[in-house]
mmCIF file of C-alpha atoms in Angstrom:
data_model
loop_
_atom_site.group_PDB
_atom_site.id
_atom_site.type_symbol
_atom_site.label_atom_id
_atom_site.label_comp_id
_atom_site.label_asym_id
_atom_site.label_seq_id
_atom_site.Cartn_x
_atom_site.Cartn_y
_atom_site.Cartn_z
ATOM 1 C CA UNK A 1 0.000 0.000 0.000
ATOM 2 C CA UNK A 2 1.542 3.575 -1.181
ATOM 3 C CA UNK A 3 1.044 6.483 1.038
ATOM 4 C CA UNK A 4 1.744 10.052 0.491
ATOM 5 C CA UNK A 5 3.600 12.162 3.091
ATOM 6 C CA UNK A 6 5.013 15.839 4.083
ATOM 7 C CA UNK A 7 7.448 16.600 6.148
ATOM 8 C CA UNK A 8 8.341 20.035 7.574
ATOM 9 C CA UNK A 9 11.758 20.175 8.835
ATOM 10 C CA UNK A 10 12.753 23.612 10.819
ATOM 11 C CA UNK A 11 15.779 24.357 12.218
ATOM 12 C CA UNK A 12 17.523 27.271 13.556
ATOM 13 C CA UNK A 13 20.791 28.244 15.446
ATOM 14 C CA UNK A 14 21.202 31.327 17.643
ATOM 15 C CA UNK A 15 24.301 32.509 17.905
ATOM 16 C CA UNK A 16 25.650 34.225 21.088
ATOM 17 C CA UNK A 17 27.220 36.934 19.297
ATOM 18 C CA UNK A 18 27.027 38.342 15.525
ATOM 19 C CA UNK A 19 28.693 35.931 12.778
ATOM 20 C CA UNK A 20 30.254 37.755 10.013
ATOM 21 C CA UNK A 21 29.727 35.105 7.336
ATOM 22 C CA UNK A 22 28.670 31.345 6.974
ATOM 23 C CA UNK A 23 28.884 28.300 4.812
ATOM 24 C CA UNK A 24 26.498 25.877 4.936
ATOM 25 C CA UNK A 25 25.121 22.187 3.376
ATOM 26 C CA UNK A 26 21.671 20.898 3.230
ATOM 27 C CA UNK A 27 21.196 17.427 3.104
ATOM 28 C CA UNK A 28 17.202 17.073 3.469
ATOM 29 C CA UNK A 29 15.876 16.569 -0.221
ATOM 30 C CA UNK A 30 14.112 12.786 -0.054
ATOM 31 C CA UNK A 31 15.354 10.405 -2.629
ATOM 32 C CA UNK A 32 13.321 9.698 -5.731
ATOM 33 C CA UNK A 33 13.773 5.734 -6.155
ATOM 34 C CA UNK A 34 11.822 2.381 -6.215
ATOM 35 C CA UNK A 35 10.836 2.578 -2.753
ATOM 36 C CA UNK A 36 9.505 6.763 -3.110
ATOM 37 C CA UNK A 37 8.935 9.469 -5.409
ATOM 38 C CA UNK A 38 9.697 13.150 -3.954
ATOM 39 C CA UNK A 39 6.294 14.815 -5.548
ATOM 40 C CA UNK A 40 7.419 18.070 -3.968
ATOM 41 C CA UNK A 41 10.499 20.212 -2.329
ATOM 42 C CA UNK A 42 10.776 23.714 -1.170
ATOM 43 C CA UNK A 43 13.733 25.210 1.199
ATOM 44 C CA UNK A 44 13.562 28.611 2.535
ATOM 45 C CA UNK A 45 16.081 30.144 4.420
ATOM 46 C CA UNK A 46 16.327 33.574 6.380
ATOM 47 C CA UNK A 47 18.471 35.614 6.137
ATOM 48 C CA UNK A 48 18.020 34.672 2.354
ATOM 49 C CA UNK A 49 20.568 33.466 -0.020
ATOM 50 C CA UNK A 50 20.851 32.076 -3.460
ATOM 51 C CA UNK A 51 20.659 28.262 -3.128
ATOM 52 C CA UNK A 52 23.273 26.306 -5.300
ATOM 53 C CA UNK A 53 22.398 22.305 -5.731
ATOM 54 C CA UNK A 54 24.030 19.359 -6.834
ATOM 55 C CA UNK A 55 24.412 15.332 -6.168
ATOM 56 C CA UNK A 56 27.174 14.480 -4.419
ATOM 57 C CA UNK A 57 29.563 11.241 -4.370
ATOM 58 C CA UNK A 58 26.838 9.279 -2.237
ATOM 59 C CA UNK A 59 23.789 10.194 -4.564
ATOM 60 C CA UNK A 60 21.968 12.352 -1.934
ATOM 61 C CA UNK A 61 21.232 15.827 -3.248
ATOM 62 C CA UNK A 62 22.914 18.613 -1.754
ATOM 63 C CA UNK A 63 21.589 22.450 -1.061
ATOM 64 C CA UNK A 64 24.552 24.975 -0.388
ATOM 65 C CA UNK A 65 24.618 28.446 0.253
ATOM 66 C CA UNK A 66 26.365 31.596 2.005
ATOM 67 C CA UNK A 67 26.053 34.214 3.854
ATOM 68 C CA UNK A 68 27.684 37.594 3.526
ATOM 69 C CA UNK A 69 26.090 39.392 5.861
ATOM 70 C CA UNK A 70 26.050 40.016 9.508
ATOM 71 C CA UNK A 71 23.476 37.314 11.560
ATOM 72 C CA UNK A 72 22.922 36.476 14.946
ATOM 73 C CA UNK A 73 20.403 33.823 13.588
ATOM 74 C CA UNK A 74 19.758 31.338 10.952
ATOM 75 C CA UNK A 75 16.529 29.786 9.812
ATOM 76 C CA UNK A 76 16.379 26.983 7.755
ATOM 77 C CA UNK A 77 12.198 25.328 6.800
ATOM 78 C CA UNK A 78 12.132 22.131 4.687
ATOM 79 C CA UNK A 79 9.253 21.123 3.252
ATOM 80 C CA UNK A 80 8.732 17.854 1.125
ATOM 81 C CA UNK A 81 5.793 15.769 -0.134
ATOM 82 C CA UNK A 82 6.818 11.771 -0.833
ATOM 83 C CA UNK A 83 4.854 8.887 -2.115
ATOM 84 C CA UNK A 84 6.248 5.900 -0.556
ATOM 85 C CA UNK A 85 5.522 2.029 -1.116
ATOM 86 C CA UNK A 86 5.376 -0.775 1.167
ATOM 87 C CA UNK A 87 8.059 -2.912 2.466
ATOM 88 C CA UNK A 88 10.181 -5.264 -0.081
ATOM 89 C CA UNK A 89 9.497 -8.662 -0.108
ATOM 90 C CA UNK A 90 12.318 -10.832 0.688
ATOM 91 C CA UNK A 91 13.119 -12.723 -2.233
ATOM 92 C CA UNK A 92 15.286 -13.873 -4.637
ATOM 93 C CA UNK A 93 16.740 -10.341 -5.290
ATOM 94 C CA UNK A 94 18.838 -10.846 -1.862
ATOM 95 C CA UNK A 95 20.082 -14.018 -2.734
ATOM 96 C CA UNK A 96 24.031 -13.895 -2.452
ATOM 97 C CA UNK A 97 25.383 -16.316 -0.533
ATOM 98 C CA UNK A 98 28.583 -15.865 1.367
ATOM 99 C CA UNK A 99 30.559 -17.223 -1.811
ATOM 100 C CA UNK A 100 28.957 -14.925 -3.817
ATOM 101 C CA UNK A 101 29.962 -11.878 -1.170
ATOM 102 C CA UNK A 102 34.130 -13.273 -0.867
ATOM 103 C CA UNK A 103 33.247 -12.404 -4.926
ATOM 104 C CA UNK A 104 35.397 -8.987 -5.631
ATOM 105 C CA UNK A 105 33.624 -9.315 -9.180
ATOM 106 C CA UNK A 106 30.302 -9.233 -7.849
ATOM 107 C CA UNK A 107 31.448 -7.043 -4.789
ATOM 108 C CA UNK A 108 33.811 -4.279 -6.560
ATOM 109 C CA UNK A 109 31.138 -1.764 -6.766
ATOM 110 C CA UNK A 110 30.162 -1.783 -3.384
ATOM 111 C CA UNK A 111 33.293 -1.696 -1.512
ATOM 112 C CA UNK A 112 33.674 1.225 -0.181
ATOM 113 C CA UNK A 113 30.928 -0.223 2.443
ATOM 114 C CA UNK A 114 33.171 -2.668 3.770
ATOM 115 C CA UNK A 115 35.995 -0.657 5.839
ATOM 116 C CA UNK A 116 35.296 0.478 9.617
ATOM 117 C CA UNK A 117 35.502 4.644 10.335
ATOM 118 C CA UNK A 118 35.673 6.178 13.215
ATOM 119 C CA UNK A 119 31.975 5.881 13.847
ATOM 120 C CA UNK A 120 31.379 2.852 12.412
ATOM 121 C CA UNK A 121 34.106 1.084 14.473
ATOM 122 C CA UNK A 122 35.029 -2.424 15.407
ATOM 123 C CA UNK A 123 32.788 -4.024 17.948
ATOM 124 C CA UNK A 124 33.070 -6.983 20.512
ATOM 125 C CA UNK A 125 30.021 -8.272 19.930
ATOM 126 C CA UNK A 126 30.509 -12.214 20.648
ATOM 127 C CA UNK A 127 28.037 -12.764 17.603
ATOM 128 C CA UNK A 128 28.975 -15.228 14.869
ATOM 129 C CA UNK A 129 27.662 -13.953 11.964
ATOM 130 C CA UNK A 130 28.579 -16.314 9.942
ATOM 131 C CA UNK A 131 27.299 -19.331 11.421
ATOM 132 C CA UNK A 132 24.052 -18.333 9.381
ATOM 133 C CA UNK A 133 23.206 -20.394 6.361
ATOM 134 C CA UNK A 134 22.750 -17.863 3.803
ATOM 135 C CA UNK A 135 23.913 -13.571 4.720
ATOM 136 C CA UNK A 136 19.911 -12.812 4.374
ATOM 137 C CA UNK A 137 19.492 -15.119 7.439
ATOM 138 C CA UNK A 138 22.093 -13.287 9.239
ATOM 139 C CA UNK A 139 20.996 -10.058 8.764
ATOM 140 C CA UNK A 140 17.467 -10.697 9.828
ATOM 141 C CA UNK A 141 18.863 -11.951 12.789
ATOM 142 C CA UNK A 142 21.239 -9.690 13.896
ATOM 143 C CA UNK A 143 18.632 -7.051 13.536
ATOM 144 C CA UNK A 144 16.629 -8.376 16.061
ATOM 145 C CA UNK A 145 19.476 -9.662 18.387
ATOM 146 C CA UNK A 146 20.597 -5.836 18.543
ATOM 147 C CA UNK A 147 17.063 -5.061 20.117
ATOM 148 C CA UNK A 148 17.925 -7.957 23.038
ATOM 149 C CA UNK A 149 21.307 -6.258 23.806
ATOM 150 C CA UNK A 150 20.697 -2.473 23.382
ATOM 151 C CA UNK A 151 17.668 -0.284 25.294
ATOM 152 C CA UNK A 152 16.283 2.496 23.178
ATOM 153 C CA UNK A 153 17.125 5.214 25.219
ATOM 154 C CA UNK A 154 16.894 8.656 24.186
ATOM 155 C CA UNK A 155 20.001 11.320 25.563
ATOM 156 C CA UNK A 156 21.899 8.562 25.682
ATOM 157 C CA UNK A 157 24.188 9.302 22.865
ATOM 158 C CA UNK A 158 25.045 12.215 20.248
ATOM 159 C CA UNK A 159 25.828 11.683 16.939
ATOM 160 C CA UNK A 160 29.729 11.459 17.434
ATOM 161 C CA UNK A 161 29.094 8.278 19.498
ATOM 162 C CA UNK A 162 30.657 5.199 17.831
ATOM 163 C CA UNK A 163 29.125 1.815 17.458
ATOM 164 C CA UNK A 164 32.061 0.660 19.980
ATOM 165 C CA UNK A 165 30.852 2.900 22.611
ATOM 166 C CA UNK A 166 27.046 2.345 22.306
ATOM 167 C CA UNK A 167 27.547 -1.398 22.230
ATOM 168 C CA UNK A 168 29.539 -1.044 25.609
ATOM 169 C CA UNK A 169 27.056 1.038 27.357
ATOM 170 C CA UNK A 170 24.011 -1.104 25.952
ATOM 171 C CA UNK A 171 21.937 1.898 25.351
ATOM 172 C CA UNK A 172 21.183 4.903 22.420
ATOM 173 C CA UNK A 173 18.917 5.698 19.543
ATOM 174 C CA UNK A 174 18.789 4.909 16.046
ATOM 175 C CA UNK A 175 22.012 6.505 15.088
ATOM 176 C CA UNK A 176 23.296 3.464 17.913
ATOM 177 C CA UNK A 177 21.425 0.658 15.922
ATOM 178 C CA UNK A 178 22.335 1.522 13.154
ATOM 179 C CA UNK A 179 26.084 2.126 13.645
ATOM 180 C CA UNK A 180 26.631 -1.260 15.848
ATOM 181 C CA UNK A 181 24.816 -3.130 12.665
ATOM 182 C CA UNK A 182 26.818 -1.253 10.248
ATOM 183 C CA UNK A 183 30.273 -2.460 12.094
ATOM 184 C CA UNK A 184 28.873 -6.227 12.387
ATOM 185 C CA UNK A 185 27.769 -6.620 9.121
ATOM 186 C CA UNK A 186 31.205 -5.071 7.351
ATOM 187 C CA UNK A 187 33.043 -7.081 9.581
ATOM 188 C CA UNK A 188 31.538 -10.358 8.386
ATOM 189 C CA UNK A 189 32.025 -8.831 5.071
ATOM 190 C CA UNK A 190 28.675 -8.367 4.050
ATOM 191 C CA UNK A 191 28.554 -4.625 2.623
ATOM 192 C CA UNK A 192 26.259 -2.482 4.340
ATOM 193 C CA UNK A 193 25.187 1.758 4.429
ATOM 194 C CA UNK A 194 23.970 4.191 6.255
ATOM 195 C CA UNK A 195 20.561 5.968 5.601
ATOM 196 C CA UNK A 196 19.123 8.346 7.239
ATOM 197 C CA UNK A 197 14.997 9.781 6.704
ATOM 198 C CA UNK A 198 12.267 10.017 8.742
ATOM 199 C CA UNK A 199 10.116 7.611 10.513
ATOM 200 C CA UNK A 200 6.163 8.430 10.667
ATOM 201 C CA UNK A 201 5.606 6.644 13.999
ATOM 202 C CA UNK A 202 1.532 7.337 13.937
ATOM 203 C CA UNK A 203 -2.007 6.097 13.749
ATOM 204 C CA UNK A 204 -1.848 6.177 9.838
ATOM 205 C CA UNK A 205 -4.923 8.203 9.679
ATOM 206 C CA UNK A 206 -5.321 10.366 7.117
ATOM 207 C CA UNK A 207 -4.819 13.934 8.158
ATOM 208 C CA UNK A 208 -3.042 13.131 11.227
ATOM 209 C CA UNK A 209 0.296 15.126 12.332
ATOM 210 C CA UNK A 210 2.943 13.783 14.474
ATOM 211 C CA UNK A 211 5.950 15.229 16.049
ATOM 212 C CA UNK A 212 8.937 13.775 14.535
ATOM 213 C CA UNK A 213 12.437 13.471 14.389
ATOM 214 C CA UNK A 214 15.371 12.487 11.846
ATOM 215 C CA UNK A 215 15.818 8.868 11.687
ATOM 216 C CA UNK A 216 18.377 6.063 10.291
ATOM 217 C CA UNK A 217 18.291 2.580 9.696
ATOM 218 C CA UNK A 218 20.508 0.032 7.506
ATOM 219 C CA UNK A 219 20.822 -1.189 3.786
ATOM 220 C CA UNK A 220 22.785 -4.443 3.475
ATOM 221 C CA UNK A 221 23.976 -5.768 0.276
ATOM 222 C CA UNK A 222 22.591 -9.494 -0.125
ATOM 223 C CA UNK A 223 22.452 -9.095 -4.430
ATOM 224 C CA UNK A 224 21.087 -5.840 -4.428
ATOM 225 C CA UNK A 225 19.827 -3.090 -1.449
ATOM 226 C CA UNK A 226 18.211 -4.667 1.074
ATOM 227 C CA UNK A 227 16.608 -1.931 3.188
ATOM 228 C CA UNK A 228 16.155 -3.110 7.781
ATOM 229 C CA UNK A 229 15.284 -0.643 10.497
ATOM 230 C CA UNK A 230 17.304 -2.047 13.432
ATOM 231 C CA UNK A 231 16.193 0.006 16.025
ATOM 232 C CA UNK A 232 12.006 -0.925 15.127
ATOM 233 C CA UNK A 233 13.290 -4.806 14.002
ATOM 234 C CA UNK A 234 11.065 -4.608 11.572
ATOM 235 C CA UNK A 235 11.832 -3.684 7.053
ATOM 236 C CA UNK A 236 11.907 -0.582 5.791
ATOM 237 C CA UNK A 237 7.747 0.764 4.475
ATOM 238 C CA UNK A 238 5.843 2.926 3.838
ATOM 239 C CA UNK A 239 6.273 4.742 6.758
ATOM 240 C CA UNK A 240 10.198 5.436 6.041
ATOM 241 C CA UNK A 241 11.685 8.310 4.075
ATOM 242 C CA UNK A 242 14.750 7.981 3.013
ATOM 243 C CA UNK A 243 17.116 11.211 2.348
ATOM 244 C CA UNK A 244 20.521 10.518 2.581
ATOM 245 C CA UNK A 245 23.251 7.446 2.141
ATOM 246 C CA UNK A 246 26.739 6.806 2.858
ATOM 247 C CA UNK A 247 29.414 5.199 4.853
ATOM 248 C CA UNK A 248 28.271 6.941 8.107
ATOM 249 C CA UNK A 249 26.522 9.800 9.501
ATOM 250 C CA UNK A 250 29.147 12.365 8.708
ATOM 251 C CA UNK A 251 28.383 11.768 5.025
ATOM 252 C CA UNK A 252 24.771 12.153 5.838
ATOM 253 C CA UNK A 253 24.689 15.082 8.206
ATOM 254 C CA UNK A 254 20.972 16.695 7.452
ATOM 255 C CA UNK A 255 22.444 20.239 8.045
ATOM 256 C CA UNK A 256 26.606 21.347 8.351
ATOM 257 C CA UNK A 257 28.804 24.547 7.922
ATOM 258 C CA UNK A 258 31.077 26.635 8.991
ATOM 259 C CA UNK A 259 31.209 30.315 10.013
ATOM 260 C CA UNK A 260 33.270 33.218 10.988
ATOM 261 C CA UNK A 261 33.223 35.716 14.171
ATOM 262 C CA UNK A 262 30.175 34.618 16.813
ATOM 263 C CA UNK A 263 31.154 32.085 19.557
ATOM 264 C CA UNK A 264 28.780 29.431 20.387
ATOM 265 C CA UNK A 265 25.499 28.833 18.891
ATOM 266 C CA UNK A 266 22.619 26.741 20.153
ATOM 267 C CA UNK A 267 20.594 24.612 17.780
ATOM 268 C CA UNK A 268 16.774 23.863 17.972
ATOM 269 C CA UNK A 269 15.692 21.943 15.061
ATOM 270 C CA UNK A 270 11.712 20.459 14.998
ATOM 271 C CA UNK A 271 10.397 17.851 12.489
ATOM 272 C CA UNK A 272 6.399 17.309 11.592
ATOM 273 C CA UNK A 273 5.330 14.484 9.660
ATOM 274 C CA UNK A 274 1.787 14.063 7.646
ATOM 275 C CA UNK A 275 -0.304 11.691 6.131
ATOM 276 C CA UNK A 276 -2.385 13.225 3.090
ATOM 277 C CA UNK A 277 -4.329 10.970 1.221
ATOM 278 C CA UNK A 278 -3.521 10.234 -2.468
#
């Protein structure tokens, strides 16, 4: 079943003292794929600027802009409408078997998902991933084994946390899930990215608004993309948008910059989620 939603992403930073001039990178344009189509996109910033946009290395599309003039705040509303589908089916489309993944023919184009970073680091998790039959079985596993060892707990963490650190303390939020999966999964060499969206946690009735917040979840590769949310144990619906993918969230950041003159800033950032009918 295909539903159609908008999101409404504000944030804005306050800066304790003027800032001269600022750089900045918008990563919150939904991807148009075979899970969603982005039906509609607006950004609107204050103070204004000329928006410049592109596609980076990753595929996610990228809104830059600067500011030249004197600003002791910034204002940033996104607003996107997204028809999305219903979960994958698991079938024969994620059918490598471990062979098939120790194949640097089949594998070559999706290497760069294999090798640890400083987020995504290694992990004494005790699990042996490999003891599954087929990868498929192992990721479906490990994605609700995660959910045994780790307690959803919100503050926990920060988005610099590694996976190392999370697993130790056995608690954090999706960024957590995802990053202690992430590590796992390249370790056993099964190729796996980073993608972060939003999660409409609702009713599902038509009309209704939620408060929401940016969310992230897992695609292994098993063949082709196969698309887990970790921290729900569940696949990846109707309910998901996706935005961004990469290695890790510091090639997914939803908003980054730099600036001159000002000190420190504080951030307040608020996310709304809808479901419109079709």
């Amino acid at each position: 079943m295909a539903w159609r939603l908008r999101v409404v992403h504000d944030t804005t930073y306050n800066y304790e003292s003027e800032v001269r001039a600022s750089f900045n990178e918008l990563r919150m344009t939904p991807l148009s794929d075979e899970h969603q189509i982005l039906i509609q996109h607006r950004t609107s910033i204050s103070p204004t600027a000329p928006l410049f946009s592109y596609e980076d290395y990753w595929g996610t599309t990228v809104h830059s802009f600067d500011l030249q003039t004197p600003h002791t705040t910034l204002s940033v509303t996104v607003e996107n409408l997204v028809d999305t589908s219903a979960a994958a089916e698991v079938a024969t489309a994620f059918a490598a078997t471990w062979a098939d993944l120790s194949n640097l023919m089949l594998t070559d184009s999706v290497c760069e998902y294999l090798p640890l970073t400083a987020l995504v680091d290694a992990v004494e998790h005790g699990i042996d991933i490999r003891s599954y039959t087929t990868p498929l079985d192992a990721v479906l596993a490990l994605s609700e084994a995660l959910r045994e060892h780790i307690t959803y707990t919100p503050g926990a963490t920060h988005v610099h946390t590694s996976a190392s650190v999370a697993w130790a303390q056995k608690k954090g939020v999706c960024q957590d899930f995802t990053n202690i999966m992430l590590s796992i999964l390249r370790s056993a060499g099964i190729p796996a990215r980073y993608v972060s969206g939003y999660l409409y946690s609702g009713s599902g009735e038509i009309g209704e608004t939620i408060v929401g917040e940016s969310h992230s979840w897992v695609e292994a590769w098993l063949g082709s993309w196969l698309p887990i949310d970790p921290t729900n144990g569940r696949g990846v619906g109707e309910q998901h948008i996706a935005v961004a993918k990469g290695r890790d969230y510091h090639d997914v950041s939803p908003m980054s910059g730099v600036f001159t003159g000002g000190r420190s800033r504080e951030v307040c950032a608020t996310v709304s989620l809808t479901r419109l009918p079709r």
